[in-house]
XYZ file of C-alpha atoms in Angstrom:
93
model
C -34.168 31.143 -65.180
C -37.951 31.071 -65.458
C -39.871 30.836 -62.228
C -42.655 28.271 -62.131
C -45.857 28.004 -60.123
C -47.757 24.750 -59.487
C -51.551 24.693 -59.512
C -54.776 23.043 -60.711
C -56.858 23.595 -63.843
C -60.220 22.103 -64.826
C -60.744 21.610 -68.570
C -64.041 21.221 -70.373
C -65.171 17.957 -72.022
C -63.229 18.721 -75.206
C -59.947 18.780 -73.252
C -58.839 21.932 -75.035
C -58.060 25.345 -73.534
C -61.160 27.497 -73.280
C -62.445 30.210 -75.603
C -61.932 28.341 -78.871
C -58.201 27.704 -78.557
C -58.515 24.236 -80.148
C -55.200 22.760 -78.981
C -55.523 19.363 -77.279
C -54.574 19.137 -73.598
C -52.385 16.090 -72.888
C -50.083 15.252 -69.992
C -46.564 16.366 -70.910
C -47.799 19.094 -73.261
C -46.938 22.771 -72.784
C -49.196 25.462 -74.204
C -47.892 28.991 -74.685
C -49.639 32.246 -75.547
C -48.247 35.564 -76.700
C -50.214 38.084 -74.698
C -50.025 40.078 -71.528
C -51.536 37.797 -68.848
C -54.539 39.489 -67.247
C -56.742 37.653 -64.758
C -60.163 36.732 -66.216
C -59.181 38.223 -69.583
C -56.091 36.653 -71.153
C -53.444 34.053 -70.439
C -53.495 30.469 -69.218
C -55.150 30.192 -65.822
C -54.860 27.873 -62.806
C -55.711 27.898 -59.099
C -53.401 27.074 -56.187
C -55.827 24.560 -54.631
C -58.383 22.154 -56.083
C -61.086 23.793 -53.969
C -60.324 27.196 -55.518
C -60.253 25.641 -59.005
C -63.724 24.136 -58.443
C -65.242 27.613 -58.721
C -64.130 27.710 -62.373
C -64.730 24.040 -63.299
C -66.684 23.499 -66.541
C -66.379 19.697 -66.080
C -64.736 17.087 -63.862
C -61.524 16.884 -65.906
C -58.798 18.131 -63.598
C -55.164 18.765 -64.511
C -52.147 19.393 -62.312
C -50.283 22.176 -64.073
C -47.116 24.211 -63.949
C -47.399 27.876 -64.912
C -44.310 29.696 -66.163
C -43.229 32.651 -68.252
C -44.955 35.880 -67.238
C -47.234 35.100 -64.273
C -49.898 37.268 -62.623
C -51.381 36.221 -59.260
C -54.809 36.957 -57.834
C -56.599 35.868 -54.681
C -57.857 32.501 -55.943
C -56.125 32.011 -59.301
C -53.134 32.953 -61.391
C -52.524 33.256 -65.111
C -49.408 32.974 -67.208
C -48.000 32.835 -70.710
C -47.086 29.136 -70.414
C -48.915 26.138 -68.872
C -47.530 22.584 -68.721
C -49.899 19.706 -67.926
C -48.246 17.234 -65.535
C -51.151 14.970 -64.471
C -54.779 14.279 -65.419
C -57.519 13.257 -62.991
C -61.100 12.395 -63.872
C -62.825 14.049 -60.892
C -66.316 13.384 -62.219
C -68.604 12.142 -59.411
């Protein structure tokens, strides 16, 4: 059984994963990558709290996410090989 981890992820205005991924982020969608998750380098990232996620926010488009697969945890974020988008919030002021 795969363990999951719930967190928050801010997307940019294109609503695609960062660094030229190109896949559209939509609620109910799961994105997967085939890499070794390394914080700040590779994998699909999220933060445990919205406040922590704000430090990495390129826009006000906030997603509630579930990380699964291989997961690496840091102090203020985690990254994984799978990220499912469960809710979308427009947090723009």
